[in-house]
Each structure stands twice: as structure tokens, then as C-alpha cells.
mmCIF file of C-alpha atoms in Angstrom:
data_model
loop_
_atom_site.group_PDB
_atom_site.id
_atom_site.type_symbol
_atom_site.label_atom_id
_atom_site.label_comp_id
_atom_site.label_asym_id
_atom_site.label_seq_id
_atom_site.Cartn_x
_atom_site.Cartn_y
_atom_site.Cartn_z
ATOM 1 C CA MET A 1260 -14.170 -0.458 23.046
ATOM 2 C CA ALA A 1261 -15.710 -3.652 21.171
ATOM 3 C CA ASP A 1262 -14.327 -7.036 21.115
ATOM 4 C CA LEU A 1263 -15.510 -9.165 18.830
ATOM 5 C CA THR A 1264 -12.964 -12.270 18.323
ATOM 6 C CA HIS A 1265 -15.101 -14.722 19.545
ATOM 7 C CA GLU A 1266 -17.975 -13.980 17.379
ATOM 8 C CA PHE A 1267 -15.682 -14.007 14.558
ATOM 9 C CA VAL A 1268 -14.507 -17.517 15.658
ATOM 10 C CA ALA A 1269 -17.985 -18.491 15.592
ATOM 11 C CA GLN A 1270 -18.524 -17.576 12.129
ATOM 12 C CA ILE A 1271 -15.345 -19.099 10.702
ATOM 13 C CA LYS A 1272 -16.195 -22.253 12.271
ATOM 14 C CA GLU A 1273 -19.453 -21.900 10.680
ATOM 15 C CA ALA A 1274 -18.117 -21.337 7.247
ATOM 16 C CA VAL A 1275 -15.689 -24.385 7.491
ATOM 17 C CA ALA A 1276 -18.536 -26.751 8.294
ATOM 18 C CA GLN A 1277 -20.911 -25.586 5.947
ATOM 19 C CA LYS A 1278 -18.062 -25.102 3.149
ATOM 20 C CA SER A 1279 -19.217 -21.623 2.489
ATOM 21 C CA PRO A 1280 -16.240 -19.329 1.395
ATOM 22 C CA LEU A 1281 -16.237 -15.555 3.265
ATOM 23 C CA ILE A 1282 -15.403 -12.338 2.056
ATOM 24 C CA ILE A 1283 -13.083 -11.064 4.488
ATOM 25 C CA GLU A 1284 -13.126 -7.252 4.586
ATOM 26 C CA GLY A 1285 -12.800 -4.081 7.399
ATOM 27 C CA SER A 1286 -14.942 -1.268 5.998
ATOM 28 C CA GLY A 1287 -15.171 -1.813 2.310
ATOM 29 C CA SER A 1288 -13.166 0.739 1.188
ATOM 30 C CA LYS A 1289 -11.066 -0.868 -1.029
ATOM 31 C CA ARG A 1290 -13.114 -3.834 -2.158
ATOM 32 C CA TRP A 1291 -12.595 -3.013 -5.817
ATOM 33 C CA TYR A 1292 -8.703 -3.344 -5.279
ATOM 34 C CA GLY A 1293 -7.700 -7.505 -6.363
ATOM 35 C CA ASN A 1294 -9.990 -9.739 -8.500
ATOM 36 C CA ALA A 1295 -13.527 -10.640 -7.374
ATOM 37 C CA VAL A 1296 -14.096 -13.164 -4.705
ATOM 38 C CA ALA A 1297 -15.887 -16.263 -4.589
ATOM 39 C CA GLY A 1298 -17.491 -15.796 -1.496
ATOM 40 C CA GLN A 1299 -21.049 -15.817 -0.485
ATOM 41 C CA ARG A 1300 -21.079 -14.262 3.080
ATOM 42 C CA THR A 1301 -19.219 -10.969 4.193
ATOM 43 C CA LEU A 1302 -17.147 -11.283 7.664
ATOM 44 C CA SER A 1303 -16.496 -7.207 8.284
ATOM 45 C CA THR A 1304 -14.267 -6.375 11.047
ATOM 46 C CA ALA A 1305 -15.290 -2.850 11.276
ATOM 47 C CA GLY A 1306 -16.878 -3.105 14.437
ATOM 48 C CA HIS A 1307 -14.146 -4.663 15.924
ATOM 49 C CA ILE A 1308 -12.359 -1.420 17.050
ATOM 50 C CA GLY A 1309 -10.070 0.267 19.864
ATOM 51 C CA ILE A 1310 -6.525 1.643 20.676
ATOM 52 C CA LEU A 1311 -5.375 -1.207 23.264
ATOM 53 C CA ASP A 1312 -1.607 0.305 23.746
ATOM 54 C CA TYR A 1313 0.184 3.595 22.565
ATOM 55 C CA ASP A 1314 3.599 3.994 24.336
ATOM 56 C CA PRO A 1315 4.881 7.558 22.583
ATOM 57 C CA ALA A 1316 8.048 7.092 24.391
ATOM 58 C CA GLU A 1317 8.917 3.568 22.592
ATOM 59 C CA LEU A 1318 7.161 4.419 19.243
ATOM 60 C CA VAL A 1319 4.481 1.708 19.476
ATOM 61 C CA LEU A 1320 1.114 1.561 18.766
ATOM 62 C CA THR A 1321 -1.360 -1.241 19.108
ATOM 63 C CA ALA A 1322 -5.169 -1.601 18.057
ATOM 64 C CA ARG A 1323 -7.680 -3.852 16.887
ATOM 65 C CA ALA A 1324 -8.122 -4.182 13.250
ATOM 66 C CA GLY A 1325 -11.645 -2.323 12.886
ATOM 67 C CA THR A 1326 -9.881 0.864 14.127
ATOM 68 C CA THR A 1327 -10.267 3.580 11.863
ATOM 69 C CA ILE A 1328 -7.009 4.964 10.505
ATOM 70 C CA ALA A 1329 -8.277 8.136 10.785
ATOM 71 C CA GLU A 1330 -8.419 7.414 14.752
ATOM 72 C CA LEU A 1331 -5.122 6.154 14.638
ATOM 73 C CA GLU A 1332 -3.819 9.423 13.150
ATOM 74 C CA LYS A 1333 -5.531 11.991 15.325
ATOM 75 C CA ALA A 1334 -4.066 9.867 18.287
ATOM 76 C CA LEU A 1335 -0.447 9.911 16.860
ATOM 77 C CA ALA A 1336 -0.574 13.629 15.926
ATOM 78 C CA GLU A 1337 -1.873 14.865 19.098
ATOM 79 C CA ARG A 1338 1.942 13.492 20.281
ATOM 80 C CA GLY A 1339 3.577 14.605 17.252
ATOM 81 C CA GLN A 1340 3.930 11.192 15.494
ATOM 82 C CA MET A 1341 2.620 9.466 12.063
ATOM 83 C CA LEU A 1342 2.385 6.331 10.287
ATOM 84 C CA PRO A 1343 5.367 6.392 8.278
ATOM 85 C CA PHE A 1344 4.475 4.606 5.369
ATOM 86 C CA GLU A 1345 1.400 6.807 4.640
ATOM 87 C CA PRO A 1346 -1.294 4.877 3.735
ATOM 88 C CA PRO A 1347 -4.005 5.529 1.376
ATOM 89 C CA HIS A 1348 -7.209 6.315 2.631
ATOM 90 C CA TYR A 1349 -9.998 5.748 0.382
ATOM 91 C CA SER A 1350 -12.603 6.217 2.655
ATOM 92 C CA PRO A 1351 -12.401 7.875 6.411
ATOM 93 C CA ALA A 1352 -13.764 4.700 7.422
ATOM 94 C CA SER A 1353 -10.294 2.894 6.304
ATOM 95 C CA THR A 1354 -9.537 0.226 8.856
ATOM 96 C CA LEU A 1355 -6.043 -0.669 10.475
ATOM 97 C CA GLY A 1356 -6.905 -4.518 9.407
ATOM 98 C CA GLY A 1357 -7.681 -2.990 5.824
ATOM 99 C CA VAL A 1358 -4.437 -1.267 5.136
ATOM 100 C CA ILE A 1359 -2.212 -3.998 6.489
ATOM 101 C CA ALA A 1360 -4.175 -6.449 4.025
ATOM 102 C CA ALA A 1361 -3.706 -4.498 1.322
ATOM 103 C CA GLY A 1362 -0.028 -3.316 1.715
ATOM 104 C CA LEU A 1363 -0.336 -0.279 -0.409
ATOM 105 C CA SER A 1364 1.954 2.566 0.830
ATOM 106 C CA GLY A 1365 2.041 6.430 0.010
ATOM 107 C CA PRO A 1366 4.753 8.600 -0.914
ATOM 108 C CA ALA A 1367 7.167 8.115 1.459
ATOM 109 C CA ARG A 1368 7.352 4.207 0.874
ATOM 110 C CA PRO A 1369 11.205 4.154 -0.875
ATOM 111 C CA TYR A 1370 12.823 6.545 1.797
ATOM 112 C CA ALA A 1371 11.013 5.223 5.176
ATOM 113 C CA GLY A 1372 9.750 1.624 3.944
ATOM 114 C CA GLY A 1373 6.489 0.071 3.047
ATOM 115 C CA VAL A 1374 3.633 -1.510 5.440
ATOM 116 C CA ARG A 1375 5.338 -4.785 6.171
ATOM 117 C CA ASP A 1376 8.326 -2.773 7.537
ATOM 118 C CA PHE A 1377 6.613 -1.402 10.451
ATOM 119 C CA VAL A 1378 4.499 -4.661 11.324
ATOM 120 C CA LEU A 1379 5.902 -5.625 14.937
ATOM 121 C CA GLY A 1380 3.338 -7.979 15.457
ATOM 122 C CA LEU A 1381 -0.842 -8.981 15.149
ATOM 123 C CA HIS A 1382 -2.985 -11.915 16.147
ATOM 124 C CA ILE A 1383 -4.759 -13.720 13.770
ATOM 125 C CA ILE A 1384 -7.732 -16.484 13.095
ATOM 126 C CA VAL A 1385 -6.500 -18.653 11.056
ATOM 127 C CA GLY A 1386 -9.069 -21.242 9.051
ATOM 128 C CA LYS A 1387 -9.106 -24.033 11.634
ATOM 129 C CA GLY A 1388 -10.893 -21.193 13.989
ATOM 130 C CA ASP A 1389 -7.745 -20.733 16.301
ATOM 131 C CA VAL A 1390 -6.324 -17.144 17.464
ATOM 132 C CA LEU A 1391 -2.728 -16.962 16.430
ATOM 133 C CA LYS A 1392 -0.629 -14.399 17.912
ATOM 134 C CA PHE A 1393 2.807 -13.382 15.702
ATOM 135 C CA GLY A 1394 5.931 -11.092 16.485
ATOM 136 C CA GLY A 1395 5.344 -8.275 19.604
ATOM 137 C CA GLN A 1396 5.372 -4.971 20.308
ATOM 138 C CA VAL A 1397 9.265 -4.169 20.026
ATOM 139 C CA MET A 1398 11.793 -4.827 17.178
ATOM 140 C CA LYS A 1399 13.957 -7.221 19.218
ATOM 141 C CA ASN A 1400 11.263 -9.635 19.821
ATOM 142 C CA VAL A 1401 11.745 -11.686 16.657
ATOM 143 C CA ALA A 1402 9.337 -14.959 17.141
ATOM 144 C CA GLY A 1403 7.048 -14.840 14.247
ATOM 145 C CA TYR A 1404 8.038 -11.538 13.411
ATOM 146 C CA ASP A 1405 8.711 -12.708 9.414
ATOM 147 C CA VAL A 1406 4.688 -14.124 9.791
ATOM 148 C CA SER A 1407 3.464 -10.381 10.623
ATOM 149 C CA ARG A 1408 4.809 -9.146 7.513
ATOM 150 C CA LEU A 1409 3.913 -11.624 5.533
ATOM 151 C CA MET A 1410 0.230 -10.781 6.054
ATOM 152 C CA ALA A 1411 1.160 -7.269 4.439
ATOM 153 C CA GLY A 1412 -0.716 -7.193 1.014
ATOM 154 C CA SER A 1413 -1.909 -10.907 1.436
ATOM 155 C CA LEU A 1414 -5.530 -9.176 0.596
ATOM 156 C CA GLY A 1415 -7.157 -11.411 3.294
ATOM 157 C CA VAL A 1416 -6.741 -15.053 1.775
ATOM 158 C CA LEU A 1417 -4.480 -16.451 4.613
ATOM 159 C CA GLY A 1418 -6.761 -15.563 7.757
ATOM 160 C CA LEU A 1419 -8.581 -12.456 9.545
ATOM 161 C CA MET A 1420 -6.431 -10.167 11.530
ATOM 162 C CA THR A 1421 -7.821 -9.022 15.164
ATOM 163 C CA GLN A 1422 -5.308 -7.004 16.228
ATOM 164 C CA VAL A 1423 -1.758 -5.545 14.876
ATOM 165 C CA SER A 1424 0.876 -3.571 16.170
ATOM 166 C CA LEU A 1425 2.918 -0.727 14.358
ATOM 167 C CA LYS A 1426 6.199 1.071 14.966
ATOM 168 C CA VAL A 1427 5.495 4.682 14.456
ATOM 169 C CA LEU A 1428 7.765 7.984 13.810
ATOM 170 C CA PRO A 1429 7.872 11.680 15.039
ATOM 171 C CA VAL A 1430 6.496 13.716 12.306
ATOM 172 C CA PRO A 1431 9.732 15.528 10.822
ATOM 173 C CA LEU A 1432 10.249 19.180 12.251
ATOM 174 C CA ALA A 1433 10.753 20.506 8.861
ATOM 175 C CA GLN A 1434 9.305 20.168 5.183
ATOM 176 C CA SER A 1435 9.888 21.817 1.744
ATOM 177 C CA THR A 1436 8.415 20.680 -1.583
ATOM 178 C CA LEU A 1437 10.838 22.036 -4.493
ATOM 179 C CA CYS A 1438 9.891 21.675 -7.940
ATOM 180 C CA PHE A 1439 11.698 21.200 -11.691
ATOM 181 C CA GLU A 1440 10.588 21.661 -14.962
ATOM 182 C CA LEU A 1441 12.300 18.643 -16.632
ATOM 183 C CA SER A 1442 11.683 15.992 -19.387
ATOM 184 C CA GLU A 1443 10.883 12.446 -18.125
ATOM 185 C CA VAL A 1444 13.972 11.341 -19.213
ATOM 186 C CA ALA A 1445 15.448 13.934 -17.720
ATOM 187 C CA ALA A 1446 13.396 13.683 -14.370
ATOM 188 C CA ILE A 1447 14.345 10.180 -13.842
ATOM 189 C CA HIS A 1448 17.687 10.588 -14.335
ATOM 190 C CA GLN A 1449 17.744 13.650 -11.523
ATOM 191 C CA ILE A 1450 15.912 11.767 -8.851
ATOM 192 C CA ASN A 1451 17.981 8.906 -9.392
ATOM 193 C CA GLU A 1452 21.391 10.759 -8.987
ATOM 194 C CA TRP A 1453 19.922 12.673 -5.954
ATOM 195 C CA SER A 1454 18.927 9.484 -4.500
ATOM 196 C CA ALA A 1455 22.899 8.572 -4.274
ATOM 197 C CA LYS A 1456 23.377 11.717 -2.269
ATOM 198 C CA PRO A 1457 22.581 11.749 1.581
ATOM 199 C CA LEU A 1458 19.413 14.227 1.208
ATOM 200 C CA PRO A 1459 16.672 13.829 2.980
ATOM 201 C CA MET A 1460 14.147 13.021 0.357
ATOM 202 C CA THR A 1461 10.863 11.415 1.463
ATOM 203 C CA GLY A 1462 8.808 11.810 -1.371
ATOM 204 C CA SER A 1463 9.166 12.224 -5.520
ATOM 205 C CA VAL A 1464 6.580 13.076 -8.263
ATOM 206 C CA TRP A 1465 6.832 13.514 -12.020
ATOM 207 C CA HIS A 1466 3.521 14.755 -14.257
ATOM 208 C CA GLN A 1467 3.077 16.648 -17.454
ATOM 209 C CA GLY A 1468 6.452 18.287 -17.260
ATOM 210 C CA ILE A 1469 7.336 18.886 -13.421
ATOM 211 C CA LEU A 1470 9.515 16.834 -10.751
ATOM 212 C CA SER A 1471 8.140 17.789 -7.049
ATOM 213 C CA VAL A 1472 10.656 16.502 -4.409
ATOM 214 C CA ARG A 1473 9.681 16.398 -0.844
ATOM 215 C CA LEU A 1474 12.428 17.266 1.799
ATOM 216 C CA ALA A 1475 11.683 16.618 5.532
ATOM 217 C CA GLY A 1476 13.803 16.205 8.617
ATOM 218 C CA ALA A 1477 15.698 18.641 10.717
ATOM 219 C CA ARG A 1478 15.599 22.298 9.792
ATOM 220 C CA ALA A 1479 19.100 22.565 8.941
ATOM 221 C CA ALA A 1480 19.591 19.460 6.887
ATOM 222 C CA VAL A 1481 16.021 20.596 4.899
ATOM 223 C CA ALA A 1482 17.767 24.297 4.494
ATOM 224 C CA SER A 1483 20.775 22.710 3.178
ATOM 225 C CA ALA A 1484 19.179 20.491 0.855
ATOM 226 C CA GLU A 1485 17.358 23.506 -0.772
ATOM 227 C CA GLN A 1486 20.282 25.497 -1.593
ATOM 228 C CA GLN A 1487 21.955 21.954 -2.912
ATOM 229 C CA LEU A 1488 19.122 21.377 -5.400
ATOM 230 C CA GLY A 1489 17.800 24.717 -5.874
ATOM 231 C CA GLY A 1490 14.177 24.945 -8.024
ATOM 232 C CA THR A 1491 11.141 26.417 -7.090
ATOM 233 C CA LYS A 1492 9.863 26.187 -3.601
ATOM 234 C CA LEU A 1493 6.467 25.343 -3.252
ATOM 235 C CA ALA A 1494 3.980 27.212 -0.864
ATOM 236 C CA PRO A 1495 3.031 24.898 2.349
ATOM 237 C CA GLU A 1496 -0.620 24.368 1.489
ATOM 238 C CA ALA A 1497 0.018 23.736 -1.769
ATOM 239 C CA ALA A 1498 2.627 21.187 -0.992
ATOM 240 C CA ALA A 1499 0.815 19.624 1.965
ATOM 241 C CA LYS A 1500 -2.313 19.155 -0.732
ATOM 242 C CA LEU A 1501 -0.248 17.682 -3.468
ATOM 243 C CA TRP A 1502 1.450 15.019 -0.991
ATOM 244 C CA LEU A 1503 -1.846 14.320 0.538
ATOM 245 C CA ASP A 1504 -3.729 13.543 -2.801
ATOM 246 C CA LEU A 1505 -0.815 11.564 -3.840
ATOM 247 C CA GLN A 1506 -1.194 9.649 -0.749
ATOM 248 C CA ASP A 1507 -4.842 9.314 -0.931
ATOM 249 C CA GLN A 1508 -4.768 8.872 -5.230
ATOM 250 C CA THR A 1509 -7.209 11.935 -5.282
ATOM 251 C CA HIS A 1510 -4.921 13.673 -7.357
ATOM 252 C CA ALA A 1511 -6.432 14.354 -10.754
ATOM 253 C CA PHE A 1512 -4.556 12.297 -12.409
ATOM 254 C CA PHE A 1513 -6.231 9.097 -10.693
ATOM 255 C CA SER A 1514 -9.925 10.258 -11.583
ATOM 256 C CA SER A 1515 -11.807 7.434 -12.197
ATOM 257 C CA ALA A 1516 -14.371 9.783 -13.875
ATOM 258 C CA SER A 1517 -12.077 11.402 -16.021
ATOM 259 C CA ALA A 1518 -12.203 11.055 -19.809
ATOM 260 C CA MET A 1519 -9.282 9.055 -19.753
ATOM 261 C CA ALA A 1520 -11.075 6.085 -17.374
ATOM 262 C CA ALA A 1521 -13.772 6.202 -19.722
ATOM 263 C CA GLN A 1522 -11.930 4.407 -22.479
ATOM 264 C CA HIS A 1523 -8.197 3.567 -20.560
ATOM 265 C CA SER A 1524 -7.121 1.158 -17.543
ATOM 266 C CA LEU A 1525 -4.972 2.336 -14.973
ATOM 267 C CA TRP A 1526 -1.981 0.315 -14.578
ATOM 268 C CA ARG A 1527 0.594 0.048 -11.549
ATOM 269 C CA LEU A 1528 4.004 -0.812 -12.921
ATOM 270 C CA SER A 1529 6.565 -1.645 -10.331
ATOM 271 C CA LEU A 1530 9.973 -0.738 -11.536
ATOM 272 C CA PRO A 1531 13.949 -0.739 -11.073
ATOM 273 C CA ALA A 1532 14.226 3.205 -10.279
ATOM 274 C CA ILE A 1533 16.819 3.397 -12.693
ATOM 275 C CA ALA A 1534 14.444 1.993 -15.626
ATOM 276 C CA PRO A 1535 14.324 4.074 -18.738
ATOM 277 C CA ALA A 1536 11.313 6.221 -19.607
ATOM 278 C CA ILE A 1537 7.789 5.035 -20.630
ATOM 279 C CA ASP A 1538 6.064 6.512 -23.480
ATOM 280 C CA ALA A 1539 3.350 6.062 -25.912
ATOM 281 C CA VAL A 1540 6.125 4.224 -28.279
ATOM 282 C CA THR A 1541 7.117 1.971 -25.508
ATOM 283 C CA ILE A 1542 3.786 0.915 -24.640
ATOM 284 C CA SER A 1543 0.872 1.201 -27.655
ATOM 285 C CA GLY A 1544 -1.383 3.189 -26.262
ATOM 286 C CA ALA A 1545 -0.256 4.891 -23.045
ATOM 287 C CA GLN A 1546 -2.051 8.484 -22.911
ATOM 288 C CA ASP A 1547 -1.020 10.082 -19.645
ATOM 289 C CA GLN A 1548 1.910 8.725 -16.853
ATOM 290 C CA LEU A 1549 2.885 9.693 -13.391
ATOM 291 C CA ILE A 1550 5.904 8.447 -12.098
ATOM 292 C CA GLU A 1551 6.406 8.347 -8.133
ATOM 293 C CA TRP A 1552 9.411 6.761 -5.454
ATOM 294 C CA GLY A 1553 12.018 7.961 -7.146
ATOM 295 C CA GLY A 1554 11.188 5.969 -10.580
ATOM 296 C CA ALA A 1555 10.007 3.180 -9.030
ATOM 297 C CA GLN A 1556 6.866 3.443 -9.285
ATOM 298 C CA ARG A 1557 4.958 4.220 -12.703
ATOM 299 C CA TRP A 1558 1.322 4.900 -13.105
ATOM 300 C CA VAL A 1559 -0.048 4.535 -16.931
ATOM 301 C CA TRP A 1560 -3.111 5.186 -18.194
ATOM 302 C CA SER A 1561 -3.490 3.001 -21.386
ATOM 303 C CA ASP A 1562 -5.664 1.093 -23.906
ATOM 304 C CA ALA A 1563 -2.688 -1.538 -24.499
ATOM 305 C CA SER A 1564 -3.294 -5.202 -23.939
ATOM 306 C CA PRO A 1565 -2.351 -6.855 -20.285
ATOM 307 C CA GLU A 1566 -0.146 -8.995 -22.167
ATOM 308 C CA ALA A 1567 1.537 -6.110 -23.914
ATOM 309 C CA ILE A 1568 2.015 -4.291 -20.561
ATOM 310 C CA ARG A 1569 2.887 -7.038 -18.611
ATOM 311 C CA LYS A 1570 5.627 -8.365 -21.313
ATOM 312 C CA LEU A 1571 6.997 -4.557 -21.135
ATOM 313 C CA ALA A 1572 7.286 -4.482 -17.020
ATOM 314 C CA ARG A 1573 8.601 -7.953 -17.021
ATOM 315 C CA SER A 1574 11.035 -6.966 -19.827
ATOM 316 C CA LEU A 1575 12.367 -3.767 -17.447
ATOM 317 C CA GLY A 1576 12.711 -6.047 -14.108
ATOM 318 C CA GLY A 1577 9.470 -5.537 -12.643
ATOM 319 C CA HIS A 1578 6.205 -6.193 -12.522
ATOM 320 C CA ALA A 1579 2.411 -4.615 -13.808
ATOM 321 C CA VAL A 1580 -0.814 -4.330 -11.371
ATOM 322 C CA LEU A 1581 -4.350 -3.856 -13.331
ATOM 323 C CA PHE A 1582 -5.014 -1.005 -10.516
ATOM 324 C CA ASN A 1583 -8.153 -0.120 -11.940
ATOM 325 C CA ASN A 1584 -10.093 -2.904 -13.549
ATOM 326 C CA GLN A 1585 -13.431 -1.074 -14.449
ATOM 327 C CA HIS A 1586 -12.869 -2.246 -17.595
ATOM 328 C CA ALA A 1587 -12.600 -6.010 -16.720
ATOM 329 C CA VAL A 1588 -9.944 -6.235 -19.194
ATOM 330 C CA GLY A 1589 -7.855 -8.985 -17.213
ATOM 331 C CA ASP A 1590 -6.396 -10.575 -13.825
ATOM 332 C CA VAL A 1591 -5.440 -7.914 -11.567
ATOM 333 C CA PHE A 1592 -1.955 -9.500 -11.071
ATOM 334 C CA ASP A 1593 0.648 -10.956 -12.559
ATOM 335 C CA GLN A 1594 0.785 -15.244 -12.650
ATOM 336 C CA LEU A 1595 3.024 -16.419 -10.630
ATOM 337 C CA PRO A 1596 5.543 -18.690 -11.606
ATOM 338 C CA PRO A 1597 5.293 -22.243 -10.830
ATOM 339 C CA ALA A 1598 7.766 -22.404 -8.339
ATOM 340 C CA LEU A 1599 6.211 -19.241 -6.352
ATOM 341 C CA LYS A 1600 3.176 -20.369 -6.729
ATOM 342 C CA ALA A 1601 3.982 -23.492 -4.865
ATOM 343 C CA ILE A 1602 5.007 -21.791 -2.219
ATOM 344 C CA HIS A 1603 1.867 -19.496 -2.397
ATOM 345 C CA GLN A 1604 -0.400 -22.338 -2.194
ATOM 346 C CA ARG A 1605 1.518 -24.654 0.545
ATOM 347 C CA LEU A 1606 0.774 -21.121 3.005
ATOM 348 C CA LYS A 1607 -2.497 -20.913 2.289
ATOM 349 C CA ASN A 1608 -3.162 -24.551 2.850
ATOM 350 C CA THR A 1609 -1.495 -24.096 5.965
ATOM 351 C CA PHE A 1610 -3.204 -21.234 6.859
ATOM 352 C CA ASP A 1611 -6.320 -21.815 5.429
ATOM 353 C CA PRO A 1612 -6.627 -25.317 4.478
ATOM 354 C CA HIS A 1613 -10.388 -25.039 4.110
ATOM 355 C CA GLY A 1614 -10.302 -22.414 1.601
ATOM 356 C CA VAL A 1615 -12.866 -20.301 3.488
ATOM 357 C CA PHE A 1616 -10.872 -16.661 3.399
ATOM 358 C CA ASN A 1617 -10.959 -14.529 0.090
ATOM 359 C CA PRO A 1618 -10.923 -17.251 -2.280
ATOM 360 C CA GLY A 1619 -9.403 -15.873 -5.543
ATOM 361 C CA ARG A 1620 -8.763 -12.471 -4.084
ATOM 362 C CA LEU A 1621 -4.753 -12.591 -4.583
ATOM 363 C CA TYR A 1622 -4.660 -15.119 -7.115
ATOM 364 C CA GLN A 1623 -6.825 -17.302 -8.820
ATOM 365 C CA GLY A 1624 -6.968 -21.232 -7.270
ATOM 366 C CA LEU A 1625 -5.713 -19.717 -4.048
#
């Protein structure tokens, strides 16, 4: 198991001395996500690997940032455990550090929690070359806990993660997927009604008139929920493929090689779950839509202007991310309000005073 921490420190100090920004990444599997980086050299954690500690009884795993998610999931599966936030892989080489930095979660997000909810602690190298340690290996160790969570979704702009401790969970004893023929409006209403009940839901998706709901937990709880909800039960193999395709965004809806992608951009709208349905009338140019997270995550292929889509998302109480920017139509993320931008700037100045970590990846000027 390779520990490259000292080499990373040397490279960062050299970058600071030469005023040469760095492109921070793991395997590069999510290089397309975010804005273009004004960096000249790449610092990759891909060789910084190894599971350092895994205690199944305590549900805690600690590994170096370059360790692949595939390796972690293999070790967990051998003990009947899993990463509850279901991170998308994008590549077999996808790394732990990259997953935390991207902050992306799968279908279980509204039911189990997101990436940041399972980060217990981490080690990072900040802009002066210092190695800082935050959090710990148990939930009750709260020292530095918020800083650990802060790194989730930061896209490497605050520092270089070298080690991460995660809370893991047991694999559910039973799973079932039920399908229902419903319109978009009816599906949003129905899933919100079910979400208010004590049902063992761990995933939901609506696409092209079909609402699919995943149940998981104790066998008795799943069986009881099946009786309450009805619907058509999906075969186990087909259900497993559906949820994995959604997790990894390999579902046909997401294909960048499709005819849809040739003329449209893919937007991810984060909205209140009860927000009304979105259609071609709501967004001029909307062509296809997939709804996840009980209505809180809405994927839309559209050729509408970025301004129109962001305005719509704000009017519904949410925000929009230009997830697939292959047409280079604008910034990936919404511009921050002045007060929030000032907070981001202070954090950036504190962790990366010389501006060498992924400048511009998250927001221009940061």
C-alpha cells in the first residue's frame, strides 16, 4: 500500500513557490464535471491507495483517497455491508477521494442520506503544505466533523484529501421493486403521499409514464409494504439493473451518444419534492425528463437557455446544475448570492490562500 503524502506535500509547496495552479483529481473519471480548471499541472491521488482500517462491528472503514470505490465495495460486500449513499462510479477506477470531492449520491440519497452524511473524518493537505486531520472514526467524535463534511462536493478547491473515514451500513435483508403506470403529475403526488408514511422506501424513479419504487429492509417490512402499495413487481435481476443503471447514470436516459444529447444539454434540477411537474410548456425546449429522489431531483434534456432553466428552478425553490455541458452553453453551477459568495471566498482564502487547488472548478474566481 503506497503512502504518497510526503510527495504530495512537496508538489503542493513547489506549485505555491512557482505560482502554478494544480489540477487536483483521483483517476480523472469525473474530469468532465464542473467548470474548466485554470491549472497547468495535474496532481493525482490514484497511486495513493489502501484500506487502512475496517471494523465491520463498528460500521467504519478508513482508506487512502486513491483507493478505488470498487475495492471498497468488494471488501464491504464480503461482510454483508455497503456504502449507503450509492455513489456513481463512472469508471472502474473511480476513487474514494473523487467520490467525496464530487459529492454525488445515488437513488438512496433522500432515504439514507448523501455523501457528507457518512464522512466521519479525513486528512487533507491545505494550501501551505500542512497536513490537517479532521473528525475521527466514530460519530461521537465531533471535533472537526463539520470540516470533514465541508469537503464533500468541494471539487478539490479547498485542499487535497489523502485519507477518509466513512460510516457504512449492512446490506438490507430483503429488496423489492414495484412499478406503476402514472402520469408525471400523478407520480409526484403519489410518491410524496407514500413518503409521508412509515414505508421502507430506498429509491424512486419516474420516466416515460412509469413510476418505480424500491423497498428494502427487514423481510416482514418489505412484504407488508408490497401489500399496501400493490403495483407490478419487477423481477430481481431487472430491478438490480435498473437501480445500478440509475446509480451509475448508465440508464439509456443519460446517454451522451443519444440523438437527444446531440441537440440538447442535460440539466439536474434540485427542487422541493412537492414542486409541480415540469414539461415542455414549463420549460420551452424540454424534450425528456427523469425524476428521482421522491421528486426532489429532476433530470431534463433541454435546448432552453441557461437563464430560463435557472430562473425556473429558482421560482420553484431550487437550483439547476448544467450536468452535461458538452455544448459549452454556460457555467455549470448557479452564481452564488453575494453573501454566500463571500463565505466561500473566506473558506478558499483560509484553506488555499495561494489559489493553487482547482481554481475555477466550482465557481469562477474561487
